[in-house]
mmCIF file of C-alpha atoms in Angstrom:
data_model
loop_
_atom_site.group_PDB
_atom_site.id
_atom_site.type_symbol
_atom_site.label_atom_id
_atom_site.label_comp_id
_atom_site.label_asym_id
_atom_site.label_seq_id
_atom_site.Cartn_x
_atom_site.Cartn_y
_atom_site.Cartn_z
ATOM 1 C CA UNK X 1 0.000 0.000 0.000
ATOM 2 C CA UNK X 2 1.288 3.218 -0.454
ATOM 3 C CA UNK X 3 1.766 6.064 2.193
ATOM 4 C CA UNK X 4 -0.589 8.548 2.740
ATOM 5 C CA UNK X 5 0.513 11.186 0.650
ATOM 6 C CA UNK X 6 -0.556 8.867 -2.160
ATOM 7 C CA UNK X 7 -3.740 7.928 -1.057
ATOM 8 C CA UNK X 8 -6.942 9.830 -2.175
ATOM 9 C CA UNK X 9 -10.027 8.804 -0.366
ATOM 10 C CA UNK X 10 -13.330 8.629 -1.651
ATOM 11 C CA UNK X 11 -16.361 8.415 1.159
ATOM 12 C CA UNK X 12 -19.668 7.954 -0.658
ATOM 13 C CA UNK X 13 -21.192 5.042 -2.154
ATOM 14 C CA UNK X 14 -21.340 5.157 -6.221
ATOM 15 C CA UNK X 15 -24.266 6.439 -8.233
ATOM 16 C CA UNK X 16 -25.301 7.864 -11.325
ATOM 17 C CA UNK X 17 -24.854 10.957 -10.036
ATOM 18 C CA UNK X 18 -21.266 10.298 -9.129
ATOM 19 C CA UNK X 19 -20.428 8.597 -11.592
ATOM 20 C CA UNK X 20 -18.671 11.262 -13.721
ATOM 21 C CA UNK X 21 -17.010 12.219 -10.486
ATOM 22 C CA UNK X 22 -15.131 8.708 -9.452
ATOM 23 C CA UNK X 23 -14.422 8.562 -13.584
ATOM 24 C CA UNK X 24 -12.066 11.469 -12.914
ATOM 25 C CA UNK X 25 -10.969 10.809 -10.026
ATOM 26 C CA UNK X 26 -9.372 7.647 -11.491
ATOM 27 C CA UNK X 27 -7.906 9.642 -14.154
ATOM 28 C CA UNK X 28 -6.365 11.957 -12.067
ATOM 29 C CA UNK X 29 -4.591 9.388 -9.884
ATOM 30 C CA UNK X 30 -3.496 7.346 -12.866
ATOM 31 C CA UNK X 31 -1.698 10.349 -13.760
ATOM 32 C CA UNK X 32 0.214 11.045 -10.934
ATOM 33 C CA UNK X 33 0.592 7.271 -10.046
ATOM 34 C CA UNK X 34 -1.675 8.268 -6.693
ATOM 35 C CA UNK X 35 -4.361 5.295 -5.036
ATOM 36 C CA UNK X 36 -8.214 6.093 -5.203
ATOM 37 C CA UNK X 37 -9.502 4.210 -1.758
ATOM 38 C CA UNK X 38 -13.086 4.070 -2.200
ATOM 39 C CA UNK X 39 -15.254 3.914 0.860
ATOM 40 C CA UNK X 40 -19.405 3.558 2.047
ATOM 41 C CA UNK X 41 -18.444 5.206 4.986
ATOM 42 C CA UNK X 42 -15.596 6.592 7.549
ATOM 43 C CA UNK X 43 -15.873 3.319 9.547
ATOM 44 C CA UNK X 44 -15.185 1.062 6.498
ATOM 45 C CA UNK X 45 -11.969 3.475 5.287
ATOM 46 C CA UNK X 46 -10.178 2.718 8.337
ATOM 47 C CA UNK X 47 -10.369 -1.582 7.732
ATOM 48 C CA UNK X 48 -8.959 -0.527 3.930
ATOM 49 C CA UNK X 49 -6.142 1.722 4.648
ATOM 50 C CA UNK X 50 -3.982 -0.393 7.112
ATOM 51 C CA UNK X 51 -1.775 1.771 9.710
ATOM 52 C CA UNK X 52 1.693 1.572 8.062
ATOM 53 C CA UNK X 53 0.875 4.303 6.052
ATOM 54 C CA UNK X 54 2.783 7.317 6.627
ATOM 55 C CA UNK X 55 1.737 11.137 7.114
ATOM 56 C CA UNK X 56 -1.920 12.519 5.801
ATOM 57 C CA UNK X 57 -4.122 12.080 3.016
ATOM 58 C CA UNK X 58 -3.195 13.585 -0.324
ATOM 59 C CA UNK X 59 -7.046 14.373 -0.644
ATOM 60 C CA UNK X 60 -10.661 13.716 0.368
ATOM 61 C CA UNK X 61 -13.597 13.855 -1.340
ATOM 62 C CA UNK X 62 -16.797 13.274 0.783
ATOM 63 C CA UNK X 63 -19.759 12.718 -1.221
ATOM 64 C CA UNK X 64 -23.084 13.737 0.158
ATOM 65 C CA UNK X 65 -26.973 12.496 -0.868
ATOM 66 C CA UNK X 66 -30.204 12.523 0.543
ATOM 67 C CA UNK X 67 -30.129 10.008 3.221
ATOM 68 C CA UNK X 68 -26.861 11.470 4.739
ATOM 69 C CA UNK X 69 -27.350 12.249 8.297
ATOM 70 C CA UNK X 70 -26.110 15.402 9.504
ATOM 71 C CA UNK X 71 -24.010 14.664 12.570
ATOM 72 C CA UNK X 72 -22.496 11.800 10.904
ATOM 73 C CA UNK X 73 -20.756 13.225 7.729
ATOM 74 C CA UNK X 74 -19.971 16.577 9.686
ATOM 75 C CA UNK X 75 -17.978 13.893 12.075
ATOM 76 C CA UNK X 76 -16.614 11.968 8.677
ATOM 77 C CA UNK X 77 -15.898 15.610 7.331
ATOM 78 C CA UNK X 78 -13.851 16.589 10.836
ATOM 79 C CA UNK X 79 -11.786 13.409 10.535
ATOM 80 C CA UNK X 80 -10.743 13.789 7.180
ATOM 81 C CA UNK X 81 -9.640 17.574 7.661
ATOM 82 C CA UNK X 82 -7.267 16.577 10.682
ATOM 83 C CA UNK X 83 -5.982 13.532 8.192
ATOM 84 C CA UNK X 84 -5.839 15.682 4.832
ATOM 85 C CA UNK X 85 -4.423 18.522 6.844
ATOM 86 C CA UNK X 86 -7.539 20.280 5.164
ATOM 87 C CA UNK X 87 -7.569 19.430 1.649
ATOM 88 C CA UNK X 88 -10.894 18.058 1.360
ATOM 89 C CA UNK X 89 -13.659 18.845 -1.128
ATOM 90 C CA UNK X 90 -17.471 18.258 -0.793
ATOM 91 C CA UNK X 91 -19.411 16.824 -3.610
ATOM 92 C CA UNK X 92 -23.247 16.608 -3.059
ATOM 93 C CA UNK X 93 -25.762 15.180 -5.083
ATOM 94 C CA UNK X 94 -27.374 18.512 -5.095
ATOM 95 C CA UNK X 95 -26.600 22.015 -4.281
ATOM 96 C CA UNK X 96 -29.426 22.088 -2.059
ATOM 97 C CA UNK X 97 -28.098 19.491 0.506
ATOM 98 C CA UNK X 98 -26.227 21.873 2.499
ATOM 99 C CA UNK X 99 -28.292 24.884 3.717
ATOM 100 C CA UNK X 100 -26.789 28.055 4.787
ATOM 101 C CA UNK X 101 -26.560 26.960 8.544
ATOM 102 C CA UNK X 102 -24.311 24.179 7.699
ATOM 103 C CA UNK X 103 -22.247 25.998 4.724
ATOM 104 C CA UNK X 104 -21.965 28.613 7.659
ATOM 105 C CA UNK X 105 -20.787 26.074 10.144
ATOM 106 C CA UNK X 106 -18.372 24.216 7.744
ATOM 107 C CA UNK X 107 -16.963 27.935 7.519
ATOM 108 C CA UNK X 108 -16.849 28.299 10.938
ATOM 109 C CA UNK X 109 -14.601 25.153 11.082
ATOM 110 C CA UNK X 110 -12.135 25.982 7.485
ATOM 111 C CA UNK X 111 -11.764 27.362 4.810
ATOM 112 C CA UNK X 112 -13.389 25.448 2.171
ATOM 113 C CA UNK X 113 -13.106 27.115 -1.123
ATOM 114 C CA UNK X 114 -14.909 25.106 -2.878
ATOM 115 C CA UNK X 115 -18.614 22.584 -3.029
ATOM 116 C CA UNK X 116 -19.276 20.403 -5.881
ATOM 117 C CA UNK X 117 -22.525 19.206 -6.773
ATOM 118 C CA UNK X 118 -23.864 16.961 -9.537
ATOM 119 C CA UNK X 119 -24.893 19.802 -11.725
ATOM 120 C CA UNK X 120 -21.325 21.445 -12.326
ATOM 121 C CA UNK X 121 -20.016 21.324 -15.885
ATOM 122 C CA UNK X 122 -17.902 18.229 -15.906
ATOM 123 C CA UNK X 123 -14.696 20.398 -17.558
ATOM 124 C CA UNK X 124 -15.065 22.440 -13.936
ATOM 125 C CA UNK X 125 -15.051 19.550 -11.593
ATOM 126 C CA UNK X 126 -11.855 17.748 -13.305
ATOM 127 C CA UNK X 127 -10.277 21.221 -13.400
ATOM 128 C CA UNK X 128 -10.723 21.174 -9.486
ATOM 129 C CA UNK X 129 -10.046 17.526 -8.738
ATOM 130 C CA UNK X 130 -6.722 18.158 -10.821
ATOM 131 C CA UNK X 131 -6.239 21.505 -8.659
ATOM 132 C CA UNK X 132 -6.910 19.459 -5.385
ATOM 133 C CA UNK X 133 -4.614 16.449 -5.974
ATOM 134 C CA UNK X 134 -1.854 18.550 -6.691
ATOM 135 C CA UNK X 135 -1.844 21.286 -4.489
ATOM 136 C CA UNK X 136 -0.032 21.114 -1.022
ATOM 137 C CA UNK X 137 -2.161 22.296 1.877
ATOM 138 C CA UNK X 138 -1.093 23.486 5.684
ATOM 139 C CA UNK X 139 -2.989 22.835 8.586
ATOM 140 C CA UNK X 140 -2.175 26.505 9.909
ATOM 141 C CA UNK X 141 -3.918 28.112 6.546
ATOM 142 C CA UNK X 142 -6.760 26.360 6.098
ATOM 143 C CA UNK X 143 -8.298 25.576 9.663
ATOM 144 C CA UNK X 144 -10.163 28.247 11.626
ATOM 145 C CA UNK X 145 -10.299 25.862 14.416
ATOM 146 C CA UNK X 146 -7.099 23.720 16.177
ATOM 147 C CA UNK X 147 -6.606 19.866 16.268
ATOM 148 C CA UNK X 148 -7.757 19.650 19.245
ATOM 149 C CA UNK X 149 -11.499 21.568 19.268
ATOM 150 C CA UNK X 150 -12.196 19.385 16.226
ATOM 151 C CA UNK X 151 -11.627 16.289 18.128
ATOM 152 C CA UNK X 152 -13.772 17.361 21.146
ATOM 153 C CA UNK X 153 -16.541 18.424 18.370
ATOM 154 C CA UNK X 154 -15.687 15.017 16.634
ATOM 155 C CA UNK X 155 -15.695 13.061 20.160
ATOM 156 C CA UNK X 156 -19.242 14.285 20.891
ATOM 157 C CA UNK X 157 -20.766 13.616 17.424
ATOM 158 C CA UNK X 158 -19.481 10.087 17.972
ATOM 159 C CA UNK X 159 -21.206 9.748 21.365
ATOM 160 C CA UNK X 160 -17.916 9.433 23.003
ATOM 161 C CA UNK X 161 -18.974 9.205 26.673
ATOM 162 C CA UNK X 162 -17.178 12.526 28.616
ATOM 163 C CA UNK X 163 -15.234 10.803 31.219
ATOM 164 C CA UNK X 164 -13.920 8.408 28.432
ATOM 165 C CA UNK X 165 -13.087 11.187 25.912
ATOM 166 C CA UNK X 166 -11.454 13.722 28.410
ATOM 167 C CA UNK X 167 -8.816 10.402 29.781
ATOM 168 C CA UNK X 168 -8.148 9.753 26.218
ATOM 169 C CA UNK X 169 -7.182 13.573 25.467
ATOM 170 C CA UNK X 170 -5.212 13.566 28.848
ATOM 171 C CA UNK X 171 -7.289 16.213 30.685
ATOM 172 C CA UNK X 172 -9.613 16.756 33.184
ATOM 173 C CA UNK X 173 -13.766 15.925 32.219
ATOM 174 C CA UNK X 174 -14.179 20.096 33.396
ATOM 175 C CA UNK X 175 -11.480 21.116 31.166
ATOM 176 C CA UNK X 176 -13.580 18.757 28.065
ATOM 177 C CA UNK X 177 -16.795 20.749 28.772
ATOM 178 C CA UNK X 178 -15.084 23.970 28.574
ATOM 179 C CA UNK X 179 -13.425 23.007 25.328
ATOM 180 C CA UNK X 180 -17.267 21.738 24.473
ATOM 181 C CA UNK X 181 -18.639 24.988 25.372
ATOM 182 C CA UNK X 182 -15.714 26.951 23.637
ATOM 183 C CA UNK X 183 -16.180 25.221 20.761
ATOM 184 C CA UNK X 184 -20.139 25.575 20.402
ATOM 185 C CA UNK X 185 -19.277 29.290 20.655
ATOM 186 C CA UNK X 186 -16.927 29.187 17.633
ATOM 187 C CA UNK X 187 -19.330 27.216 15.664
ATOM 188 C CA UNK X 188 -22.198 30.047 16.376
ATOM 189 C CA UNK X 189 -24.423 27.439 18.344
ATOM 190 C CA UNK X 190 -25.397 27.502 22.207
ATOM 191 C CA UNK X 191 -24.403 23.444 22.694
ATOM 192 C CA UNK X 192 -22.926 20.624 20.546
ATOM 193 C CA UNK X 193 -26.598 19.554 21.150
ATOM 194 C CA UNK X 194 -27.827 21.858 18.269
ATOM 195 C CA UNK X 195 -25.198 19.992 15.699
ATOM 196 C CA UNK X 196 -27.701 16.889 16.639
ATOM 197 C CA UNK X 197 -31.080 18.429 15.462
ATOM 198 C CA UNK X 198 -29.389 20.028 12.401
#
């Protein structure tokens, strides 16, 4: 397998709406000799990429539809920022999928230039999946948020019990709510609880 930097993941199960999109993704990574990794979900990436590889994600593209719940791609979309260090694009089946509340909290999180959707011309979308795979990305320019906040945010969308999550991170359960409540003021909601009903 080959290390991270090679590896551009692909969360979102295939359809005729998407088609187009995985047809240049393969392109693109045949070019540059890169691996597509192809995945139904964030759970079933982690049993396909084993743990030798090495340093972050060349790219992610998260692919969004109808039945997509909320919570969990905004968790899928907070993992693979920290392991992309933020070169991840959305592609929805259509533009109307993501509301302004959660363009606005995506802002809130990065800087995400761009949002595909199904009805792009297809000469724009392999212009920015060419753009993507080659570009080197920092953490420091793209996040608005640090490592850490978007674990605690990515900890609670997971249903990580407190106690558990706050021995993990190596502080105290008080400290964890603060970072909660800190972090719930960044993303422009009163609680982590709103991110549930969204």
């Amino acid at each position: 397998m080959a290390g991270g930097n090679k590896c551009v993941v692909v969360i979102g199960i295939d359809n005729i709406l998407r088609y187009g999109l995985f047809h240049l993704i393969e392109t693109e990574c045949m070019k540059r000799n890169f691996v597509p990794v192809y995945s139904a979900n964030d759970h079933d990436l982690w049993i396909r990429i084993p743990e030798q590889h090495s340093g972050p994600f060349r790219l992610a593209i998260l692919c969004l539809g109808t039945d997509d719940f909320f919570p969990t791609w905004f968790s899928t979309f907070l993992t693979l920022l920290r392991k992309t260090n933020g070169n991840v694009l959305i592609f929805t089946d259509s533009h109307e999928l993501l509301n302004k509340r959660k363009r606005n909290l995506i802002a809130r999180v990065c800087e995400l230039e761009h949002i595909l959707d199904a009805s792009m011309p297809v000469s724009y979308l392999s212009f920015l999946v060419e753009y993507y795979m080659s570009r080197e990305c920092s953490v420091r320019g793209s996040f608005k948020m640090s490592m850490r906040e978007l674990s605690v945010i990515d900890g609670f969308l997971n249903g990580i019990d407190a106690v558990c999550h706050s021995s993990w991170m190596g502080i105290s359960t008080k400290t964890l709510y603060q970072h909660r409540k800190n972090c719930a003021n960044k993303l422009g909601v009163r609680n982590l609880k709103e991110l549930l009903r969204l």
